PDB file of N, CA and C in Angstrom:
ATOM      1  N   MET A   1      12.223  -3.579   9.626  1.00 49.00           N
ATOM      2  CA  MET A   1      12.794  -3.574   8.290  1.00 49.00           C
ATOM      3  C   MET A   1      13.931  -4.589   8.208  1.00 49.00           C
ATOM      4  N   THR A   2      14.283  -4.943   7.010  1.00 52.00           N
ATOM      5  CA  THR A   2      15.322  -5.953   6.835  1.00 52.00           C
ATOM      6  C   THR A   2      16.719  -5.388   7.018  1.00 52.00           C
ATOM      7  N   ALA A   3      16.874  -4.089   7.059  1.00 54.00           N
ATOM      8  CA  ALA A   3      18.197  -3.480   7.191  1.00 54.00           C
ATOM      9  C   ALA A   3      18.522  -3.142   8.646  1.00 54.00           C
ATOM     10  N   GLU A   4      17.900  -3.813   9.580  1.00 61.00           N
ATOM     11  CA  GLU A   4      18.100  -3.503  10.995  1.00 61.00           C
ATOM     12  C   GLU A   4      19.513  -3.789  11.475  1.00 61.00           C
ATOM     13  N   PHE A   5      20.221  -4.683  10.804  1.00 64.00           N
ATOM     14  CA  PHE A   5      21.569  -5.027  11.258  1.00 64.00           C
ATOM     15  C   PHE A   5      22.590  -3.958  10.900  1.00 64.00           C
ATOM     16  N   LEU A   6      22.242  -3.026  10.038  1.00 61.00           N
ATOM     17  CA  LEU A   6      23.158  -1.966   9.644  1.00 61.00           C
ATOM     18  C   LEU A   6      23.123  -0.826  10.662  1.00 61.00           C
ATOM     19  N   PRO A   7      24.279  -0.281  11.023  1.00 70.00           N
ATOM     20  CA  PRO A   7      24.303   0.829  11.983  1.00 70.00           C
ATOM     21  C   PRO A   7      23.990   2.164  11.289  1.00 70.00           C
ATOM     22  N   LEU A   8      22.760   2.316  10.826  1.00 70.00           N
ATOM     23  CA  LEU A   8      22.334   3.527  10.129  1.00 70.00           C
ATOM     24  C   LEU A   8      21.168   4.161  10.868  1.00 70.00           C
ATOM     25  N   ALA A   9      20.978   5.432  10.624  1.00 77.00           N
ATOM     26  CA  ALA A   9      19.790   6.111  11.134  1.00 77.00           C
ATOM     27  C   ALA A   9      18.575   5.610  10.359  1.00 77.00           C
ATOM     28  N   ALA A  10      17.404   5.889  10.875  1.00 76.00           N
ATOM     29  CA  ALA A  10      16.181   5.427  10.226  1.00 76.00           C
ATOM     30  C   ALA A  10      16.079   5.954   8.793  1.00 76.00           C
ATOM     31  N   SER A  11      16.476   7.195   8.576  1.00 80.00           N
ATOM     32  CA  SER A  11      16.389   7.754   7.221  1.00 80.00           C
ATOM     33  C   SER A  11      17.349   7.042   6.271  1.00 80.00           C
ATOM     34  N   GLY A  12      18.482   6.593   6.767  1.00 83.00           N
ATOM     35  CA  GLY A  12      19.413   5.836   5.930  1.00 83.00           C
ATOM     36  C   GLY A  12      18.851   4.493   5.536  1.00 83.00           C
ATOM     37  N   LYS A  13      18.167   3.838   6.452  1.00 87.00           N
ATOM     38  CA  LYS A  13      17.545   2.549   6.144  1.00 87.00           C
ATOM     39  C   LYS A  13      16.406   2.714   5.142  1.00 87.00           C
ATOM     40  N   ILE A  14      15.647   3.789   5.293  1.00 89.00           N
ATOM     41  CA  ILE A  14      14.568   4.061   4.344  1.00 89.00           C
ATOM     42  C   ILE A  14      15.142   4.373   2.972  1.00 89.00           C
ATOM     43  N   LEU A  15      16.257   5.074   2.936  1.00 91.00           N
ATOM     44  CA  LEU A  15      16.915   5.363   1.664  1.00 91.00           C
ATOM     45  C   LEU A  15      17.409   4.081   0.992  1.00 91.00           C
ATOM     46  N   LEU A  16      17.852   3.105   1.781  1.00 92.00           N
ATOM     47  CA  LEU A  16      18.220   1.804   1.212  1.00 92.00           C
ATOM     48  C   LEU A  16      17.022   1.128   0.553  1.00 92.00           C
ATOM     49  N   TRP A  17      15.853   1.267   1.168  1.00 93.00           N
ATOM     50  CA  TRP A  17      14.647   0.727   0.552  1.00 93.00           C
ATOM     51  C   TRP A  17      14.331   1.444  -0.766  1.00 93.00           C
ATOM     52  N   ALA A  18      14.562   2.747  -0.812  1.00 95.00           N
ATOM     53  CA  ALA A  18      14.331   3.497  -2.047  1.00 95.00           C
ATOM     54  C   ALA A  18      15.247   2.983  -3.153  1.00 95.00           C
ATOM     55  N   ILE A  19      16.490   2.732  -2.811  1.00 95.00           N
ATOM     56  CA  ILE A  19      17.437   2.204  -3.796  1.00 95.00           C
ATOM     57  C   ILE A  19      17.015   0.809  -4.242  1.00 95.00           C
ATOM     58  N   ALA A  20      16.553  -0.010  -3.300  1.00 95.00           N
ATOM     59  CA  ALA A  20      16.122  -1.367  -3.637  1.00 95.00           C
ATOM     60  C   ALA A  20      14.909  -1.351  -4.561  1.00 95.00           C
ATOM     61  N   LEU A  21      13.952  -0.474  -4.305  1.00 96.00           N
ATOM     62  CA  LEU A  21      12.785  -0.376  -5.178  1.00 96.00           C
ATOM     63  C   LEU A  21      13.178   0.100  -6.572  1.00 96.00           C
ATOM     64  N   ALA A  22      14.068   1.070  -6.639  1.00 96.00           N
ATOM     65  CA  ALA A  22      14.533   1.542  -7.948  1.00 96.00           C
ATOM     66  C   ALA A  22      15.294   0.439  -8.682  1.00 96.00           C
ATOM     67  N   TRP A  23      16.072  -0.345  -7.954  1.00 96.00           N
ATOM     68  CA  TRP A  23      16.817  -1.453  -8.562  1.00 96.00           C
ATOM     69  C   TRP A  23      15.848  -2.500  -9.124  1.00 96.00           C
ATOM     70  N   MET A  24      14.791  -2.804  -8.389  1.00 95.00           N
ATOM     71  CA  MET A  24      13.780  -3.733  -8.902  1.00 95.00           C
ATOM     72  C   MET A  24      13.088  -3.142 -10.127  1.00 95.00           C
ATOM     73  N   GLY A  25      12.871  -1.829 -10.129  1.00 96.00           N
ATOM     74  CA  GLY A  25      12.286  -1.177 -11.297  1.00 96.00           C
ATOM     75  C   GLY A  25      13.168  -1.296 -12.518  1.00 96.00           C
ATOM     76  N   VAL A  26      14.481  -1.174 -12.332  1.00 97.00           N
ATOM     77  CA  VAL A  26      15.416  -1.340 -13.451  1.00 97.00           C
ATOM     78  C   VAL A  26      15.341  -2.767 -13.983  1.00 97.00           C
ATOM     79  N   GLY A  27      15.292  -3.740 -13.092  1.00 95.00           N
ATOM     80  CA  GLY A  27      15.192  -5.143 -13.527  1.00 95.00           C
ATOM     81  C   GLY A  27      13.916  -5.405 -14.299  1.00 95.00           C
ATOM     82  N   CYS A  28      12.808  -4.867 -13.819  1.00 93.00           N
ATOM     83  CA  CYS A  28      11.538  -5.046 -14.532  1.00 93.00           C
ATOM     84  C   CYS A  28      11.544  -4.302 -15.859  1.00 93.00           C
ATOM     85  N   ALA A  29      12.156  -3.131 -15.903  1.00 95.00           N
ATOM     86  CA  ALA A  29      12.217  -2.383 -17.162  1.00 95.00           C
ATOM     87  C   ALA A  29      13.023  -3.150 -18.204  1.00 95.00           C
ATOM     88  N   ARG A  30      14.141  -3.711 -17.790  1.00 95.00           N
ATOM     89  CA  ARG A  30      14.962  -4.502 -18.728  1.00 95.00           C
ATOM     90  C   ARG A  30      14.195  -5.731 -19.203  1.00 95.00           C
ATOM     91  N   ASN A  31      13.494  -6.389 -18.293  1.00 91.00           N
ATOM     92  CA  ASN A  31      12.739  -7.569 -18.668  1.00 91.00           C
ATOM     93  C   ASN A  31      11.560  -7.206 -19.564  1.00 91.00           C
ATOM     94  N   ALA A  32      10.898  -6.100 -19.280  1.00 90.00           N
ATOM     95  CA  ALA A  32       9.788  -5.661 -20.121  1.00 90.00           C
ATOM     96  C   ALA A  32      10.271  -5.307 -21.519  1.00 90.00           C
ATOM     97  N   TRP A  33      11.433  -4.692 -21.614  1.00 92.00           N
ATOM     98  CA  TRP A  33      11.984  -4.329 -22.919  1.00 92.00           C
ATOM     99  C   TRP A  33      12.404  -5.558 -23.717  1.00 92.00           C
ATOM    100  N   ARG A  34      12.986  -6.531 -23.015  1.00 91.00           N
ATOM    101  CA  ARG A  34      13.528  -7.705 -23.686  1.00 91.00           C
ATOM    102  C   ARG A  34      12.449  -8.705 -24.082  1.00 91.00           C
ATOM    103  N   CYS A  35      11.590  -9.093 -23.148  1.00 89.00           N
ATOM    104  CA  CYS A  35      10.662 -10.188 -23.455  1.00 89.00           C
ATOM    105  C   CYS A  35       9.191  -9.783 -23.370  1.00 89.00           C
ATOM    106  N   HIS A  36       8.900  -8.554 -22.998  1.00 88.00           N
ATOM    107  CA  HIS A  36       7.540  -8.005 -23.018  1.00 88.00           C
ATOM    108  C   HIS A  36       6.582  -8.709 -22.066  1.00 88.00           C
ATOM    109  N   ARG A  37       7.070  -9.109 -20.882  1.00 89.00           N
ATOM    110  CA  ARG A  37       6.176  -9.698 -19.888  1.00 89.00           C
ATOM    111  C   ARG A  37       5.224  -8.619 -19.377  1.00 89.00           C
ATOM    112  N   LEU A  38       3.954  -8.953 -19.318  1.00 91.00           N
ATOM    113  CA  LEU A  38       2.941  -7.973 -18.934  1.00 91.00           C
ATOM    114  C   LEU A  38       3.133  -7.489 -17.506  1.00 91.00           C
ATOM    115  N   HIS A  39       3.452  -8.391 -16.578  1.00 91.00           N
ATOM    116  CA  HIS A  39       3.595  -7.937 -15.195  1.00 91.00           C
ATOM    117  C   HIS A  39       4.786  -6.995 -15.037  1.00 91.00           C
ATOM    118  N   CYS A  40       5.822  -7.165 -15.843  1.00 92.00           N
ATOM    119  CA  CYS A  40       6.952  -6.231 -15.769  1.00 92.00           C
ATOM    120  C   CYS A  40       6.594  -4.879 -16.372  1.00 92.00           C
ATOM    121  N   ILE A  41       5.808  -4.894 -17.424  1.00 92.00           N
ATOM    122  CA  ILE A  41       5.358  -3.639 -18.017  1.00 92.00           C
ATOM    123  C   ILE A  41       4.545  -2.843 -17.005  1.00 92.00           C
ATOM    124  N   LEU A  42       3.712  -3.535 -16.230  1.00 93.00           N
ATOM    125  CA  LEU A  42       2.871  -2.862 -15.239  1.00 93.00           C
ATOM    126  C   LEU A  42       3.632  -2.516 -13.965  1.00 93.00           C
ATOM    127  N   ALA A  43       4.567  -3.367 -13.555  1.00 95.00           N
ATOM    128  CA  ALA A  43       5.268  -3.155 -12.282  1.00 95.00           C
ATOM    129  C   ALA A  43       6.384  -2.122 -12.383  1.00 95.00           C
ATOM    130  N   THR A  44       6.936  -1.896 -13.568  1.00 95.00           N
ATOM    131  CA  THR A  44       8.055  -0.964 -13.708  1.00 95.00           C
ATOM    132  C   THR A  44       7.721   0.436 -13.191  1.00 95.00           C
ATOM    133  N   PRO A  45       6.645   1.079 -13.652  1.00 96.00           N
ATOM    134  CA  PRO A  45       6.369   2.427 -13.129  1.00 96.00           C
ATOM    135  C   PRO A  45       6.008   2.417 -11.648  1.00 96.00           C
ATOM    136  N   VAL A  46       5.366   1.350 -11.184  1.00 96.00           N
ATOM    137  CA  VAL A  46       5.022   1.255  -9.767  1.00 96.00           C
ATOM    138  C   VAL A  46       6.281   1.249  -8.913  1.00 96.00           C
ATOM    139  N   LEU A  47       7.274   0.459  -9.313  1.00 96.00           N
ATOM    140  CA  LEU A  47       8.502   0.360  -8.539  1.00 96.00           C
ATOM    141  C   LEU A  47       9.318   1.648  -8.602  1.00 96.00           C
ATOM    142  N   PHE A  48       9.382   2.285  -9.767  1.00 96.00           N
ATOM    143  CA  PHE A  48      10.100   3.560  -9.864  1.00 96.00           C
ATOM    144  C   PHE A  48       9.423   4.648  -9.026  1.00 96.00           C
ATOM    145  N   LEU A  49       8.095   4.736  -9.100  1.00 96.00           N
ATOM    146  CA  LEU A  49       7.384   5.731  -8.299  1.00 96.00           C
ATOM    147  C   LEU A  49       7.488   5.414  -6.810  1.00 96.00           C
ATOM    148  N   GLY A  50       7.458   4.124  -6.467  1.00 96.00           N
ATOM    149  CA  GLY A  50       7.633   3.743  -5.068  1.00 96.00           C
ATOM    150  C   GLY A  50       9.010   4.105  -4.559  1.00 96.00           C
ATOM    151  N   GLY A  51      10.026   3.905  -5.390  1.00 96.00           N
ATOM    152  CA  GLY A  51      11.380   4.297  -5.001  1.00 96.00           C
ATOM    153  C   GLY A  51      11.510   5.793  -4.816  1.00 96.00           C
ATOM    154  N   ALA A  52      10.904   6.555  -5.712  1.00 96.00           N
ATOM    155  CA  ALA A  52      10.953   8.017  -5.600  1.00 96.00           C
ATOM    156  C   ALA A  52      10.196   8.497  -4.361  1.00 96.00           C
ATOM    157  N   ALA A  53       9.024   7.918  -4.120  1.00 94.00           N
ATOM    158  CA  ALA A  53       8.248   8.314  -2.942  1.00 94.00           C
ATOM    159  C   ALA A  53       8.967   7.928  -1.649  1.00 94.00           C
ATOM    160  N   THR A  54       9.612   6.774  -1.644  1.00 94.00           N
ATOM    161  CA  THR A  54      10.361   6.349  -0.467  1.00 94.00           C
ATOM    162  C   THR A  54      11.557   7.274  -0.226  1.00 94.00           C
ATOM    163  N   ALA A  55      12.201   7.705  -1.300  1.00 94.00           N
ATOM    164  CA  ALA A  55      13.313   8.653  -1.145  1.00 94.00           C
ATOM    165  C   ALA A  55      12.813   9.978  -0.573  1.00 94.00           C
ATOM    166  N   LEU A  56      11.649  10.431  -1.000  1.00 93.00           N
ATOM    167  CA  LEU A  56      11.084  11.662  -0.447  1.00 93.00           C
ATOM    168  C   LEU A  56      10.789  11.517   1.038  1.00 93.00           C
ATOM    169  N   VAL A  57      10.293  10.340   1.433  1.00 92.00           N
ATOM    170  CA  VAL A  57      10.045  10.094   2.856  1.00 92.00           C
ATOM    171  C   VAL A  57      11.368  10.085   3.617  1.00 92.00           C
ATOM    172  N   ALA A  58      12.388   9.429   3.047  1.00 90.00           N
ATOM    173  CA  ALA A  58      13.694   9.352   3.725  1.00 90.00           C
ATOM    174  C   ALA A  58      14.318  10.729   3.892  1.00 90.00           C
ATOM    175  N   LEU A  59      14.109  11.609   2.932  1.00 89.00           N
ATOM    176  CA  LEU A  59      14.671  12.950   3.010  1.00 89.00           C
ATOM    177  C   LEU A  59      13.824  13.898   3.855  1.00 89.00           C
ATOM    178  N   GLY A  60      12.672  13.436   4.306  1.00 86.00           N
ATOM    179  CA  GLY A  60      11.819  14.257   5.155  1.00 86.00           C
ATOM    180  C   GLY A  60      10.993  15.276   4.413  1.00 86.00           C
ATOM    181  N   TRP A  61      10.741  15.061   3.145  1.00 86.00           N
ATOM    182  CA  TRP A  61       9.991  16.023   2.347  1.00 86.00           C
ATOM    183  C   TRP A  61       8.491  15.762   2.352  1.00 86.00           C
ATOM    184  N   THR A  62       8.044  14.785   3.127  1.00 81.00           N
ATOM    185  CA  THR A  62       6.618  14.489   3.221  1.00 81.00           C
ATOM    186  C   THR A  62       6.188  14.609   4.667  1.00 81.00           C
ATOM    187  N   SER A  63       4.907  14.737   4.873  1.00 76.00           N
ATOM    188  CA  SER A  63       4.391  14.848   6.230  1.00 76.00           C
ATOM    189  C   SER A  63       3.247  13.857   6.433  1.00 76.00           C
ATOM    190  N   PHE A  64       3.493  12.598   6.105  1.00 77.00           N
ATOM    191  CA  PHE A  64       2.458  11.577   6.227  1.00 77.00           C
ATOM    192  C   PHE A  64       2.504  10.834   7.553  1.00 77.00           C
ATOM    193  N   GLY A  65       3.351  11.242   8.457  1.00 80.00           N
ATOM    194  CA  GLY A  65       3.412  10.620   9.763  1.00 80.00           C
ATOM    195  C   GLY A  65       4.564   9.649   9.900  1.00 80.00           C
ATOM    196  N   PRO A  66       4.685   9.049  11.083  1.00 82.00           N
ATOM    197  CA  PRO A  66       5.843   8.189  11.350  1.00 82.00           C
ATOM    198  C   PRO A  66       5.824   6.867  10.588  1.00 82.00           C
ATOM    199  N   GLN A  67       4.668   6.435  10.121  1.00 88.00           N
ATOM    200  CA  GLN A  67       4.581   5.164   9.396  1.00 88.00           C
ATOM    201  C   GLN A  67       4.574   5.348   7.881  1.00 88.00           C
ATOM    202  N   ALA A  68       4.919   6.515   7.399  1.00 90.00           N
ATOM    203  CA  ALA A  68       4.854   6.805   5.964  1.00 90.00           C
ATOM    204  C   ALA A  68       5.727   5.868   5.150  1.00 90.00           C
ATOM    205  N   ALA A  69       6.928   5.585   5.629  1.00 91.00           N
ATOM    206  CA  ALA A  69       7.825   4.701   4.888  1.00 91.00           C
ATOM    207  C   ALA A  69       7.222   3.308   4.742  1.00 91.00           C
ATOM    208  N   SER A  70       6.648   2.791   5.812  1.00 92.00           N
ATOM    209  CA  SER A  70       6.022   1.467   5.753  1.00 92.00           C
ATOM    210  C   SER A  70       4.871   1.452   4.764  1.00 92.00           C
ATOM    211  N   TYR A  71       4.053   2.491   4.778  1.00 93.00           N
ATOM    212  CA  TYR A  71       2.927   2.552   3.857  1.00 93.00           C
ATOM    213  C   TYR A  71       3.390   2.584   2.407  1.00 93.00           C
ATOM    214  N   VAL A  72       4.387   3.397   2.122  1.00 94.00           N
ATOM    215  CA  VAL A  72       4.860   3.537   0.743  1.00 94.00           C
ATOM    216  C   VAL A  72       5.552   2.256   0.275  1.00 94.00           C
ATOM    217  N   ILE A  73       6.418   1.694   1.095  1.00 94.00           N
ATOM    218  CA  ILE A  73       7.150   0.488   0.710  1.00 94.00           C
ATOM    219  C   ILE A  73       6.198  -0.689   0.530  1.00 94.00           C
ATOM    220  N   ASN A  74       5.336  -0.926   1.521  1.00 95.00           N
ATOM    221  CA  ASN A  74       4.404  -2.046   1.415  1.00 95.00           C
ATOM    222  C   ASN A  74       3.396  -1.850   0.295  1.00 95.00           C
ATOM    223  N   GLY A  75       2.951  -0.619   0.083  1.00 95.00           N
ATOM    224  CA  GLY A  75       2.040  -0.345  -1.031  1.00 95.00           C
ATOM    225  C   GLY A  75       2.689  -0.592  -2.378  1.00 95.00           C
ATOM    226  N   SER A  76       3.936  -0.176  -2.527  1.00 96.00           N
ATOM    227  CA  SER A  76       4.647  -0.385  -3.795  1.00 96.00           C
ATOM    228  C   SER A  76       4.853  -1.870  -4.071  1.00 96.00           C
ATOM    229  N   LEU A  77       5.291  -2.595  -3.066  1.00 94.00           N
ATOM    230  CA  LEU A  77       5.501  -4.031  -3.250  1.00 94.00           C
ATOM    231  C   LEU A  77       4.188  -4.761  -3.487  1.00 94.00           C
ATOM    232  N   GLY A  78       3.134  -4.351  -2.797  1.00 96.00           N
ATOM    233  CA  GLY A  78       1.824  -4.969  -3.002  1.00 96.00           C
ATOM    234  C   GLY A  78       1.285  -4.725  -4.401  1.00 96.00           C
ATOM    235  N   LEU A  79       1.401  -3.493  -4.897  1.00 95.00           N
ATOM    236  CA  LEU A  79       0.942  -3.200  -6.259  1.00 95.00           C
ATOM    237  C   LEU A  79       1.777  -3.935  -7.308  1.00 95.00           C
ATOM    238  N   ALA A  80       3.076  -4.060  -7.058  1.00 94.00           N
ATOM    239  CA  ALA A  80       3.920  -4.797  -7.997  1.00 94.00           C
ATOM    240  C   ALA A  80       3.513  -6.272  -8.030  1.00 94.00           C
ATOM    241  N   LEU A  81       3.162  -6.829  -6.890  1.00 94.00           N
ATOM    242  CA  LEU A  81       2.701  -8.218  -6.866  1.00 94.00           C
ATOM    243  C   LEU A  81       1.334  -8.371  -7.531  1.00 94.00           C
ATOM    244  N   LEU A  82       0.488  -7.366  -7.396  1.00 94.00           N
ATOM    245  CA  LEU A  82      -0.819  -7.422  -8.055  1.00 94.00           C
ATOM    246  C   LEU A  82      -0.708  -7.410  -9.577  1.00 94.00           C
ATOM    247  N   ALA A  83       0.412  -6.943 -10.094  1.00 92.00           N
ATOM    248  CA  ALA A  83       0.608  -6.928 -11.547  1.00 92.00           C
ATOM    249  C   ALA A  83       0.582  -8.348 -12.112  1.00 92.00           C
ATOM    250  N   PHE A  84       0.918  -9.335 -11.290  1.00 91.00           N
ATOM    251  CA  PHE A  84       0.864 -10.718 -11.758  1.00 91.00           C
ATOM    252  C   PHE A  84      -0.571 -11.163 -12.057  1.00 91.00           C
ATOM    253  N   LEU A  85      -1.550 -10.544 -11.429  1.00 93.00           N
ATOM    254  CA  LEU A  85      -2.941 -10.922 -11.664  1.00 93.00           C
ATOM    255  C   LEU A  85      -3.428 -10.524 -13.047  1.00 93.00           C
ATOM    256  N   ALA A  86      -2.752  -9.621 -13.699  1.00 90.00           N
ATOM    257  CA  ALA A  86      -3.157  -9.211 -15.047  1.00 90.00           C
ATOM    258  C   ALA A  86      -2.828 -10.269 -16.091  1.00 90.00           C
ATOM    259  N   GLU A  87      -1.827 -11.089 -15.827  1.00 87.00           N
ATOM    260  CA  GLU A  87      -1.409 -12.077 -16.824  1.00 87.00           C
ATOM    261  C   GLU A  87      -2.447 -13.150 -17.116  1.00 87.00           C
ATOM    262  N   PRO A  88      -3.151 -13.712 -16.132  1.00 89.00           N
ATOM    263  CA  PRO A  88      -4.193 -14.682 -16.489  1.00 89.00           C
ATOM    264  C   PRO A  88      -5.346 -14.059 -17.265  1.00 89.00           C
ATOM    265  N   ILE A  89      -5.548 -12.768 -17.118  1.00 88.00           N
ATOM    266  CA  ILE A  89      -6.655 -12.094 -17.789  1.00 88.00           C
ATOM    267  C   ILE A  89      -6.275 -11.686 -19.213  1.00 88.00           C
ATOM    268  N   TRP A  90      -5.143 -10.996 -19.363  1.00 86.00           N
ATOM    269  CA  TRP A  90      -4.760 -10.423 -20.655  1.00 86.00           C
ATOM    270  C   TRP A  90      -3.611 -11.143 -21.345  1.00 86.00           C
ATOM    271  N   GLY A  91      -3.111 -12.207 -20.752  1.00 83.00           N
ATOM    272  CA  GLY A  91      -2.014 -12.954 -21.366  1.00 83.00           C
ATOM    273  C   GLY A  91      -0.678 -12.599 -20.736  1.00 83.00           C
ATOM    274  N   GLN A  92       0.252 -13.513 -20.902  1.00 81.00           N
ATOM    275  CA  GLN A  92       1.547 -13.360 -20.237  1.00 81.00           C
ATOM    276  C   GLN A  92       2.470 -12.391 -20.966  1.00 81.00           C
ATOM    277  N   TYR A  93       2.385 -12.323 -22.281  1.00 82.00           N
ATOM    278  CA  TYR A  93       3.308 -11.502 -23.061  1.00 82.00           C
ATOM    279  C   TYR A  93       2.559 -10.495 -23.902  1.00 82.00           C
ATOM    280  N   ARG A  94       3.193  -9.376 -24.156  1.00 78.00           N
ATOM    281  CA  ARG A  94       2.686  -8.359 -25.081  1.00 78.00           C
ATOM    282  C   ARG A  94       3.558  -8.413 -26.314  1.00 78.00           C
ATOM    283  N   THR A  95       2.967  -8.326 -27.462  1.00 73.00           N
ATOM    284  CA  THR A  95       3.747  -8.321 -28.701  1.00 73.00           C
ATOM    285  C   THR A  95       3.775  -6.912 -29.264  1.00 73.00           C
ATOM    286  N   ARG A  96       4.825  -6.620 -29.972  1.00 63.00           N
ATOM    287  CA  ARG A  96       4.915  -5.307 -30.637  1.00 63.00           C
ATOM    288  C   ARG A  96       4.037  -5.344 -31.872  1.00 63.00           C
ATOM    289  N   ARG A  97       3.311  -4.266 -32.051  1.00 58.00           N
ATOM    290  CA  ARG A  97       2.452  -4.174 -33.224  1.00 58.00           C
ATOM    291  C   ARG A  97       3.283  -3.732 -34.425  1.00 58.00           C
ATOM    292  N   ALA A  98       2.967  -4.305 -35.558  1.00 51.00           N
ATOM    293  CA  ALA A  98       3.675  -3.921 -36.775  1.00 51.00           C
ATOM    294  C   ALA A  98       3.258  -2.520 -37.194  1.00 51.00           C
ATOM    295  N   ASN A  99       4.182  -1.807 -37.765  1.00 54.00           N
ATOM    296  CA  ASN A  99       3.903  -0.457 -38.240  1.00 54.00           C
ATOM    297  C   ASN A  99       2.997  -0.538 -39.468  1.00 54.00           C
ATOM    298  N   PRO A 100       1.808   0.067 -39.443  1.00 56.00           N
ATOM    299  CA  PRO A 100       0.880  -0.052 -40.573  1.00 56.00           C
ATOM    300  C   PRO A 100       1.316   0.724 -41.809  1.00 56.00           C
ATOM    301  N   LEU A 101       2.313   1.571 -41.672  1.00 55.00           N
ATOM    302  CA  LEU A 101       2.748   2.367 -42.847  1.00 55.00           C
ATOM    303  C   LEU A 101       3.802   1.670 -43.630  1.00 55.00           C
TER     304      LEU A 101
END
């Protein structure tokens, strides 16, 4: 992990990853709200759920084995990167629909 230089227990380092994923989710949520980028709209829930799942692993509330943190972190980051593939298919931006009433 990238936090190896910190003198923390493994659960503390995993908790740092949970905070980092949630922070990326906040950035994507703000960007999705402001400019409606499709990849941010898709990546926001992935990053928030990844942060929550990583926090559960850090707190020991899951029983997925010793590599659970790696699976959750890498899966969350991989799915967030896959959100970029939606833009060539459905367009880069989403527009707000006008209220028909």
